[in-house]
Coordinates of C-alpha atoms and ligand atoms in Angstrom, one line a residue:
X1 CA 3.9 3.4 25.8
X2 CA 5.8 6.2 25.8
X3 CA 9.2 5.2 23.8
X4 CA 11.9 7.9 23.2
X5 CA 12.9 9.0 19.9
X6 CA 15.5 8.9 17.7
X7 CA 17.7 6.1 19.4
X8 CA 17.5 3.2 17.0
X9 CA 19.3 3.4 13.5
X10 CA 16.6 3.2 10.3
X11 CA 17.3 -0.3 9.2
X12 CA 17.3 -0.7 5.4
X13 CA 15.7 -3.9 4.2
X14 CA 18.7 -6.1 2.8
X15 CA 18.4 -7.2 -1.2
X16 CA 16.7 -11.0 -1.4
X17 CA 19.0 -13.2 -2.8
X18 CA 17.9 -16.0 -5.7
X19 CA 17.8 -19.2 -5.5
X20 CA 18.9 -19.5 -9.0
X21 CA 19.6 -17.0 -11.9
X22 CA 19.6 -17.5 -16.0
X23 CA 19.2 -15.2 -18.5
X24 CA 15.6 -15.5 -19.2
X25 CA 14.8 -17.0 -15.4
X26 CA 15.2 -16.2 -11.9
X27 CA 14.0 -17.9 -9.1
X28 CA 13.2 -16.9 -5.6
X29 CA 12.0 -19.4 -2.7
X30 CA 10.7 -16.9 0.5
X31 CA 9.7 -17.9 3.3
X32 CA 6.9 -16.2 6.2
X33 CA 7.5 -17.5 9.8
X34 CA 6.7 -15.8 13.1
X35 CA 10.4 -15.1 15.4
X36 CA 11.3 -12.1 17.7
X37 CA 12.5 -8.7 16.4
X38 CA 13.9 -5.7 18.2
X39 CA 11.9 -2.8 17.5
X40 CA 13.2 -0.3 19.9
X41 CA 15.9 -0.1 22.4
X42 CA 13.7 0.0 25.1
X43 CA 11.2 -2.2 24.2
X44 CA 11.4 -6.1 25.3
X45 CA 11.7 -8.5 21.3
X46 CA 8.5 -8.4 19.7
X47 CA 7.5 -11.4 18.1
X48 CA 6.3 -10.7 14.7
X49 CA 5.6 -12.6 11.6
X50 CA 7.6 -11.6 8.3
X51 CA 9.9 -13.0 5.4
X52 CA 13.3 -15.0 5.3
X53 CA 13.5 -13.9 9.6
X54 CA 13.1 -10.3 8.8
X55 CA 10.1 -7.7 9.2
X56 CA 10.2 -5.8 6.9
X57 CA 10.6 -8.4 4.0
X58 CA 14.1 -8.6 2.5
X59 CA 13.9 -6.5 -1.2
X60 CA 13.5 -7.8 -4.5
X61 CA 15.5 -5.6 -6.7
X62 CA 14.5 -6.9 -10.5
X63 CA 15.6 -5.5 -13.5
X64 CA 12.3 -4.6 -16.3
X65 CA 11.3 -7.1 -18.1
X66 CA 13.1 -10.1 -16.2
X67 CA 10.9 -12.7 -15.6
X68 CA 11.2 -13.5 -11.9
X69 CA 9.4 -17.1 -10.4
X70 CA 8.7 -16.3 -6.4
X71 CA 7.6 -19.6 -4.4
X72 CA 5.9 -17.8 -1.4
X73 CA 6.3 -20.5 1.5
X74 CA 3.7 -20.5 4.1
X75 CA 6.1 -21.8 8.0
X76 CA 3.9 -19.8 10.1
X77 CA 2.4 -21.3 13.4
X78 CA -1.6 -22.4 13.1
X79 CA -2.5 -19.9 15.7
X80 CA -3.1 -16.8 14.5
X81 CA -0.5 -14.2 16.2
X82 CA -3.5 -11.3 16.6
X83 CA -8.0 -11.5 17.4
X84 CA -9.2 -13.2 15.1
X85 CA -13.3 -12.7 14.2
X86 CA -14.4 -15.7 12.9
X87 CA -17.3 -13.6 11.8
X88 CA -16.3 -11.8 9.2
X89 CA -16.3 -13.1 5.7
X90 CA -14.0 -15.8 4.5
X91 CA -12.3 -16.2 8.0
X92 CA -15.5 -18.2 9.5
X93 CA -14.4 -21.7 11.7
X94 CA -14.7 -23.8 8.6
X95 CA -11.0 -22.8 6.8
X96 CA -7.5 -22.8 8.8
X97 CA -7.5 -20.1 11.3
X98 CA -3.4 -19.2 9.4
X99 CA -3.6 -18.7 6.2
X100 CA -1.6 -16.7 3.6
X101 CA -1.9 -15.3 0.0
X102 CA 1.0 -13.0 -1.2
X103 CA 0.0 -10.0 -3.6
X104 CA 2.8 -8.2 -5.2
X105 CA 0.6 -4.5 -5.5
X106 CA 1.1 -2.4 -8.0
X107 CA 2.0 -5.4 -10.6
X108 CA 0.3 -6.3 -13.7
X109 CA 1.1 -9.9 -13.7
X110 CA -1.2 -13.0 -14.9
X111 CA -4.4 -13.8 -12.8
X112 CA -2.8 -17.2 -11.3
X113 CA 0.1 -15.3 -9.8
X114 CA -2.0 -12.1 -8.5
X115 CA -2.7 -13.0 -5.1
X116 CA -6.3 -13.6 -5.0
X117 CA -8.3 -13.7 -1.5
X118 CA -9.9 -16.8 -2.1
X119 CA -5.9 -18.1 -3.7
X120 CA -4.7 -18.8 -0.2
X121 CA -2.6 -21.8 1.3
X122 CA -1.5 -22.7 4.7
X123 CA 2.1 -24.6 6.0
X124 CA 2.9 -27.0 3.6
X125 CA 0.5 -26.0 0.9
X126 CA -1.5 -28.8 3.2
X127 CA -5.0 -26.7 2.9
X128 CA -5.9 -24.5 -0.2
X129 CA -8.2 -22.0 -0.7
X130 CA -10.8 -22.5 -3.8
X131 CA -9.3 -20.3 -6.4
X132 CA -5.9 -21.7 -5.4
X133 CA -4.3 -23.1 -8.6
X134 CA -0.1 -22.8 -8.4
X135 CA 2.9 -23.0 -5.5
X136 CA 5.0 -20.5 -7.9
X137 CA 4.6 -17.3 -8.6
X138 CA 5.1 -15.5 -12.2
X139 CA 5.9 -12.0 -12.5
X140 CA 6.8 -11.0 -15.9
X141 CA 8.0 -7.5 -14.8
X142 CA 7.3 -5.6 -18.2
X143 CA 6.4 -1.9 -16.2
X144 CA 9.1 0.5 -16.4
X145 CA 10.9 1.3 -13.2
X146 CA 9.0 1.7 -10.2
X147 CA 8.6 1.2 -6.1
X148 CA 6.1 -1.3 -6.0
X149 CA 5.6 -3.6 -2.6
X150 CA 4.7 -7.3 -1.9
X151 CA 2.2 -7.9 1.2
X152 CA -0.8 -10.9 2.6
X153 CA -3.9 -10.3 0.6
X154 CA -5.8 -13.5 2.4
X155 CA -9.7 -13.0 2.7
X156 CA -11.1 -12.2 6.1
X157 CA -7.6 -11.6 7.7
X158 CA -5.3 -9.3 5.4
X159 CA -5.4 -6.5 8.1
X160 CA -4.2 -8.6 11.0
X161 CA -1.6 -10.6 8.4
X162 CA -0.2 -7.1 7.2
X163 CA 0.0 -5.4 10.8
X164 CA 1.8 -8.8 12.0
X165 CA 4.5 -7.8 9.3
X166 CA 3.9 -9.8 6.1
X167 CA 4.7 -6.8 3.9
X168 CA 8.4 -6.1 2.1
X169 CA 9.3 -3.6 -1.1
X170 CA 10.0 -5.3 -4.6
X171 CA 11.8 -2.3 -6.7
X172 CA 11.9 -2.9 -10.2
X173 CA 14.8 -1.2 -12.3
X174 CA 15.3 0.1 -15.7
X175 CA 17.5 2.0 -18.6
X176 CA 16.0 4.7 -18.2
X177 CA 16.2 5.8 -14.4
X178 CA 20.0 4.9 -14.9
X179 CA 20.3 7.6 -17.7
X180 CA 18.7 10.1 -15.3
X181 CA 21.8 9.5 -12.9
X182 CA 19.5 9.7 -9.7
X183 CA 21.0 9.7 -6.6
X184 CA 21.7 5.1 -6.2
X185 CA 23.2 2.7 -4.6
X186 CA 23.4 3.5 -0.1
X187 CA 21.6 6.9 -1.3
X188 CA 18.6 5.2 -2.8
X189 CA 16.3 4.1 0.7
X190 CA 12.7 2.8 0.7
X191 CA 10.8 3.8 3.9
X192 CA 7.9 1.4 4.5
X193 CA 5.7 3.7 7.1
X194 CA 3.4 2.1 9.3
X195 CA 2.3 2.9 13.0
X196 CA 1.6 0.1 15.6
X197 CA 0.6 -0.3 19.5
X198 CA 2.8 -2.3 21.7
X199 CA 1.8 -3.9 25.5
X200 CA 4.9 -3.3 28.0
X201 CA 6.0 -7.3 27.2
X202 CA 6.7 -6.0 23.6
X203 CA 4.0 -7.8 22.2
X204 CA 1.7 -6.1 19.1
X205 CA -1.5 -4.9 20.4
X206 CA -4.5 -5.0 18.2
X207 CA -7.8 -4.2 19.8
X208 CA -10.4 -7.7 20.4
X209 CA -12.8 -5.0 19.7
X210 CA -14.3 -1.9 18.6
X211 CA -15.0 1.1 21.1
X212 CA -18.4 0.2 21.6
X213 CA -17.7 -3.6 22.3
X214 CA -20.1 -6.3 20.3
X215 CA -21.2 -7.8 23.5
X216 CA -22.5 -11.3 21.5
X217 CA -18.8 -12.2 21.0
X218 CA -15.3 -12.4 22.0
X219 CA -13.6 -10.7 19.4
X220 CA -15.0 -8.2 16.8
X221 CA -13.6 -7.1 13.7
X222 CA -12.7 -2.9 13.9
X223 CA -14.0 -0.1 11.8
X224 CA -10.3 1.2 11.4
X225 CA -6.8 0.8 13.6
X226 CA -5.1 3.3 15.0
X227 CA -1.6 2.9 16.3
X228 CA -0.1 5.2 18.6
X229 CA 3.6 4.4 17.5
X230 CA 5.3 5.3 14.1
X231 CA 7.7 2.7 12.4
X232 CA 9.7 3.1 9.8
X233 CA 11.5 0.3 8.4
X234 CA 10.6 -1.9 11.7
X235 CA 11.8 0.6 13.4
X236 CA 9.9 3.0 15.9
X237 CA 10.6 6.4 15.3
X238 CA 14.1 5.4 13.7
X239 CA 17.0 8.2 13.2
X240 CA 19.1 7.8 9.9
X241 CA 22.6 9.1 9.3
X242 CA 23.2 11.0 6.2
X243 CA 25.7 12.5 4.1
X244 CA 25.3 16.5 2.8
X245 CA 24.1 15.5 -0.9
X246 CA 21.5 14.5 -2.3
X247 CA 19.4 10.9 -1.9
X248 CA 16.1 9.1 -3.1
X249 CA 13.4 8.2 -0.8
X250 CA 11.1 5.7 -2.1
X251 CA 7.8 6.4 0.7
X252 CA 5.6 3.6 1.3
X253 CA 2.0 4.2 3.3
X254 CA 2.6 0.5 4.9
X255 CA -0.4 1.1 7.6
X256 CA -3.3 -0.8 7.8
X257 CA -5.8 2.8 8.2
X258 CA -3.7 5.9 8.9
X259 CA -3.0 8.3 6.3
X260 CA 0.1 10.6 6.6
X261 CA 0.7 14.2 5.0
X262 CA 4.7 14.2 6.0
X263 CA 7.1 16.8 5.5
X264 CA 10.6 18.0 6.9
X265 CA 11.1 21.1 10.1
X266 CA 13.7 22.0 8.1
X267 CA 11.0 23.6 5.4
X268 CA 13.2 22.6 2.5
X269 CA 11.5 21.2 -1.0
X270 CA 11.0 17.4 -1.5
X271 CA 11.8 16.8 -5.0
X272 CA 8.7 14.4 -6.2
X273 CA 9.9 12.0 -8.9
X274 CA 7.7 8.8 -8.7
X275 CA 4.2 8.3 -8.1
X276 CA 3.0 4.6 -7.3
X277 CA 4.0 3.1 -10.8
X278 CA 6.8 5.3 -11.8
X279 CA 8.5 8.2 -12.7
X280 CA 6.7 11.2 -13.4
X281 CA 7.2 13.6 -16.1
X282 CA 9.3 16.2 -14.7
X283 CA 10.5 16.6 -11.1
X284 CA 8.5 18.7 -9.2
X285 CA 9.2 20.4 -5.7
X286 CA 6.6 20.1 -3.1
X287 CA 6.2 21.3 0.3
X288 CA 4.4 18.3 1.9
X289 CA 3.9 14.2 0.5
X290 CA 0.2 12.6 1.1
X291 CA 0.1 9.5 1.4
X292 CA -3.3 7.0 1.6
X293 CA -2.2 3.6 2.7
X294 CA -0.6 1.3 0.1
X295 CA 0.5 4.8 -1.8
X296 CA 3.5 5.0 -2.9
X297 CA 5.6 8.3 -4.0
X298 CA 9.2 8.7 -4.5
X299 CA 11.5 12.5 -3.8
X300 CA 14.7 13.7 -3.8
X301 CA 16.1 15.5 -0.4
X302 CA 18.8 17.3 -1.2
X303 CA 20.8 18.0 2.0
X304 CA 23.6 20.3 1.4
X305 CA 24.2 22.5 3.0
X306 CA 22.1 21.0 6.4
X307 CA 26.0 19.8 8.2
X308 CA 25.5 19.0 11.1
X309 CA 21.6 19.8 11.4
X310 CA 18.5 17.4 12.5
X311 CA 15.6 17.3 10.2
X312 CA 13.1 15.6 11.4
X313 CA 10.1 14.5 9.4
X314 CA 6.5 15.1 10.6
X315 CA 3.4 14.1 10.2
X316 CA 0.1 16.2 9.9
X317 CA -2.9 13.9 8.9
X318 CA -5.9 14.1 11.1
X319 CA -7.9 10.6 11.0
X320 CA -10.7 10.9 9.9
X321 CA -8.9 12.4 6.8
X322 CA -8.9 15.6 6.2
X323 CA -11.8 16.5 8.7
X324 CA -10.9 14.7 11.6
X325 CA -8.8 14.5 14.8
X326 CA -5.7 16.7 14.8
X327 CA -2.6 14.7 15.5
X328 CA -0.5 14.0 18.6
X329 CA 2.5 16.0 17.6
X330 CA 4.4 14.2 20.7
X331 CA 3.8 10.8 19.0
X332 CA 2.1 10.4 15.9
X333 CA 2.9 13.8 14.4
X334 CA 6.4 12.6 14.3
X335 CA 7.8 10.0 11.6
X336 CA 12.1 9.7 11.6
X337 CA 14.6 12.4 12.2
X338 CA 17.9 12.9 9.5
X339 CA 20.8 13.5 10.1
X340 CA 23.2 15.2 8.5
X341 CA 26.5 13.8 10.4
X342 CA 28.2 11.7 7.3
X343 CA 31.3 13.2 6.1
X344 CA 30.6 13.3 2.3
X345 CA 31.9 9.9 0.8
X346 CA 32.2 11.4 -2.7
X347 CA 31.6 14.7 -4.9
X348 CA 28.0 14.4 -5.7
X349 CA 27.4 13.8 -9.0
X350 CA 23.5 12.7 -8.9
X351 CA 21.3 14.7 -10.7
X352 CA 18.1 16.4 -10.2
X353 CA 16.9 15.7 -14.4
X354 CA 14.3 18.3 -15.7
X355 CA 13.1 15.9 -18.0
X356 CA 12.2 11.9 -16.3
X357 CA 9.6 10.2 -19.2
X358 CA 7.0 10.8 -21.5
X359 CA 3.5 10.4 -20.1
X360 CA 0.7 10.7 -22.3
X361 CA -2.3 11.6 -20.5
X362 CA -5.5 9.0 -21.1
X363 CA -8.1 10.8 -23.3
X364 CA -11.8 10.1 -22.3
X365 CA -13.0 10.0 -25.3
X366 CA -11.0 7.1 -25.7
X367 CA -13.4 5.0 -23.4
X368 CA -15.3 3.0 -24.4
X369 CA -17.8 1.7 -20.8
X370 CA -18.4 4.7 -18.1
X371 CA -18.8 3.2 -14.8
X372 CA -20.8 4.2 -12.0
X373 CA -19.4 2.9 -9.1
X374 CA -20.5 3.9 -5.4
X375 CA -18.9 4.0 -1.8
X376 CA -21.4 2.6 0.4
X377 CA -21.7 0.9 3.9
X378 CA -24.8 -0.8 5.5
X379 CA -25.5 -2.1 9.0
X380 CA -24.3 -6.1 10.3
X381 CA -26.9 -8.3 12.6
X382 CA -24.3 -7.0 15.2
X383 CA -25.3 -3.2 14.5
X384 CA -21.3 -3.0 13.1
X385 CA -20.8 -1.1 9.9
X386 CA -19.9 -2.5 7.0
X387 CA -18.1 -1.0 4.4
X388 CA -19.1 -1.4 0.8
X389 CA -18.0 -1.3 -3.0
X390 CA -21.7 -0.7 -5.5
X391 CA -23.9 -2.1 -2.5
X392 CA -22.0 -5.6 -2.6
X393 CA -21.2 -7.9 -0.7
X394 CA -17.6 -9.7 -1.6
X395 CA -19.6 -12.8 -2.5
X396 CA -22.2 -11.2 -5.4
X397 CA -22.1 -12.0 -9.0
X398 CA -18.9 -10.2 -10.9
X399 CA -19.9 -7.1 -11.9
X400 CA -17.0 -5.6 -13.1
X401 CA -16.3 -7.2 -16.0
X402 CA -14.1 -4.9 -18.3
X403 CA -12.9 -6.8 -21.7
X404 CA -9.3 -6.7 -22.8
X405 CA -8.0 -4.0 -24.3
X406 CA -10.6 -1.7 -23.5
X407 CA -10.7 1.7 -22.1
X408 CA -13.3 2.5 -19.2
X409 CA -13.9 5.6 -16.5
X410 CA -14.9 4.8 -13.3
X411 CA -16.9 7.5 -11.8
X412 CA -16.2 6.3 -7.8
X413 CA -19.4 7.9 -6.0
X414 CA -18.2 7.6 -2.2
X415 CA -22.0 8.1 -0.6
X416 CA -20.1 7.4 2.9
X417 CA -18.9 10.2 5.9
X418 CA -15.3 8.3 5.3
X419 CA -12.5 8.9 2.6
X420 CA -10.9 5.8 1.2
X421 CA -7.8 4.8 -1.2
X422 CA -9.3 2.8 -4.0
X423 CA -7.3 0.0 -5.1
X424 CA -7.2 -2.1 -8.3
X425 CA -5.2 -4.6 -9.0
X426 CA -3.4 -5.9 -12.5
X427 CA -3.5 -1.5 -14.1
X428 CA -2.3 1.2 -13.3
X429 CA -5.2 4.1 -13.9
X430 CA -4.6 7.8 -14.2
X431 CA -6.9 10.2 -12.2
X432 CA -8.9 12.6 -14.1
X433 CA -10.9 15.0 -11.5
X434 CA -12.7 15.5 -8.2
X435 CA -16.4 16.8 -8.0
X436 CA -18.3 16.9 -5.0
X437 CA -22.1 16.2 -5.8
X438 CA -25.4 15.8 -3.6
X439 CA -25.1 13.0 -2.0
X440 CA -28.7 13.1 -0.6
X441 CA -30.4 13.7 -4.0
X442 CA -28.0 10.9 -5.5
X443 CA -29.2 8.5 -2.9
X444 CA -32.6 9.7 -3.0
X445 CA -33.5 9.8 -6.7
X446 CA -29.6 8.5 -8.0
X447 CA -29.6 11.7 -9.7
X448 CA -25.9 12.6 -10.1
X449 CA -25.9 16.0 -9.6
X450 CA -22.8 18.0 -8.9
X451 CA -22.3 21.0 -7.0
X452 CA -18.9 21.9 -7.4
X453 CA -16.3 22.1 -10.2
X454 CA -13.9 19.7 -11.3
X455 CA -10.9 19.5 -9.1
X456 CA -7.6 18.5 -11.3
X457 CA -5.5 15.8 -9.9
X458 CA -3.1 17.1 -6.8
X459 CA 0.8 17.6 -8.8
X460 CA 1.2 14.8 -6.7
X461 CA -1.1 12.7 -8.4
X462 CA -0.1 13.2 -12.1
X463 CA 1.6 9.9 -13.1
X464 CA 0.6 6.9 -13.4
X465 CA -1.1 5.7 -10.7
X466 CA -2.6 2.0 -8.6
X467 CA -4.3 3.6 -5.8
X468 CA -6.5 6.9 -5.4
X469 CA -8.1 8.9 -2.7
X470 CA -11.7 8.9 -2.9
X471 CA -13.5 11.5 -0.8
X472 CA -16.7 11.9 1.1
X473 CA -19.4 13.0 -0.5
X474 CA -17.1 13.3 -3.9
X475 CA -17.1 11.6 -7.5
X476 CA -13.6 10.6 -8.4
X477 CA -12.8 9.4 -11.9
X478 CA -10.5 7.1 -13.0
X479 CA -9.4 6.1 -16.5
X480 CA -7.5 3.0 -17.5
X481 CA -7.2 0.5 -20.4
X482 CA -7.7 -3.3 -19.1
X483 CA -5.2 -6.1 -20.1
X484 CA -2.4 -7.2 -21.0
X485 CA -4.1 -10.2 -19.2
X486 CA -7.5 -11.9 -19.1
X487 CA -8.6 -13.5 -15.9
X488 CA -9.6 -12.7 -12.1
X489 CA -8.6 -9.3 -10.2
X490 CA -9.9 -7.4 -6.9
X491 CA -10.5 -3.8 -6.5
X492 CA -10.8 -2.6 -3.2
X493 CA -10.2 0.0 -0.7
X494 CA -6.9 -0.2 0.5
X495 CA -7.8 0.9 4.8
X496 CA -7.0 -3.0 5.3
X497 CA -10.3 -3.1 8.0
X498 CA -12.7 -2.2 5.2
X499 CA -10.9 -4.2 3.2
X500 CA -11.4 -7.3 5.1
X501 CA -14.9 -5.8 6.2
X502 CA -15.9 -6.1 3.2
X503 CA -14.9 -2.9 0.8
X504 CA -13.5 -5.7 -1.7
X505 CA -14.6 -6.8 -4.7
X506 CA -14.0 -9.4 -7.9
X507 CA -13.1 -7.4 -11.5
X508 CA -12.6 -9.9 -14.1
X509 CA -10.4 -9.0 -17.4
X510 CA -12.4 -10.7 -20.3
X511 CA -11.2 -12.0 -23.6
Ligands
LIG1 CU1 -12.0 2.4 3.0

């Protein structure tokens, strides 16, 4: 499909209204349904899945500390919109084809409300997975202001459910953020960036087979998904009319596999103000933003003095990242266009503050446990690559079982040739460093021999994180304190094709 760029206006997801709001209790109901939506002017309407009849779903806006209850309701058809591979763990023929469970990515929540992959449920809660325990989830939201997102997390078909459209924003606000006087209201815009492919009838295209098809199977999981079209907030290559003033953008990579390295073709600076889990210490002027799947970055862009200009947000992240093929600059090399054509509606009194929030660095000396965890792969019976954490399948006995309140350092040893964005549920962490090591020696003798100096996190990573890029042939170290809840969670690669097959492991926090 060769669709014209910058012909549809960027939609901004509407804010979700609660069913009930009392002082200590806000209650939402959110329906998941299948419907048709126009994703591009020249494309017939696309059948998608979404929340409350819209893809991406409406945005939650909550206050830090507000107790929120959400009933996620599955009203989806019995048959999946996309090709399901029933050989994938958790998606065998002994379970209903369409299952859902919603995870609030980046949130610290009780185990029962975290959206454990086996806590799935079907339409009307008729059938539920072995770990299902409640219909109404509770979110305590005691995190400071941050940009979170909700999306499906069910075992075996997360890649298909998210690709079909099951994702949306969840913003936590707080008093400190208001005091900082950022651009707000209609000047505070979330952007979920995804890549998709389409058939000429407008339907979503997702391969039934990898490049080397598995003859024995009608449908097979693929090692990665790369679409040829960029979709932002549910529109193909949109444009956004802006005023000549400052804007706050919350950038989210909501793609299955693709990485983005974003820049403005005006070469202007982006003022980086927040990482995955909230504000950083000081704004940093950066030229480009790197986003692996599920990562978020908040930036302020100042369009003052750009009246009448058209500014394109470009992407030059190769795939596989970072050493793969360069992107096609005519397709996925472009993301969206800003048009500085609106008259100034008022004096821009918003600020780029010099200081935002303290960021106490976690010291390695405070850790009481050091875990060495490998990222590996093996071949399955169909000669497909199975991505693994620590060489273990999903249902192997639980091995990552930190104690409540314990600080741990995890060494993520990437023995594969791929780059994996690793995400932990429940907590946010800090990136300590990355260091090249001798992979062959490690594989043969189990000896960790570094071959280069420790590299500090990039400026963009110096804050609270919940997803970290683990490069091939490197040890990536992260540090975190487990709590405040106990129970069952997960950690996994956020390339959804890897997560489903089967780069995900339980994480159990013990009392
Ligand atoms: Cu991966």
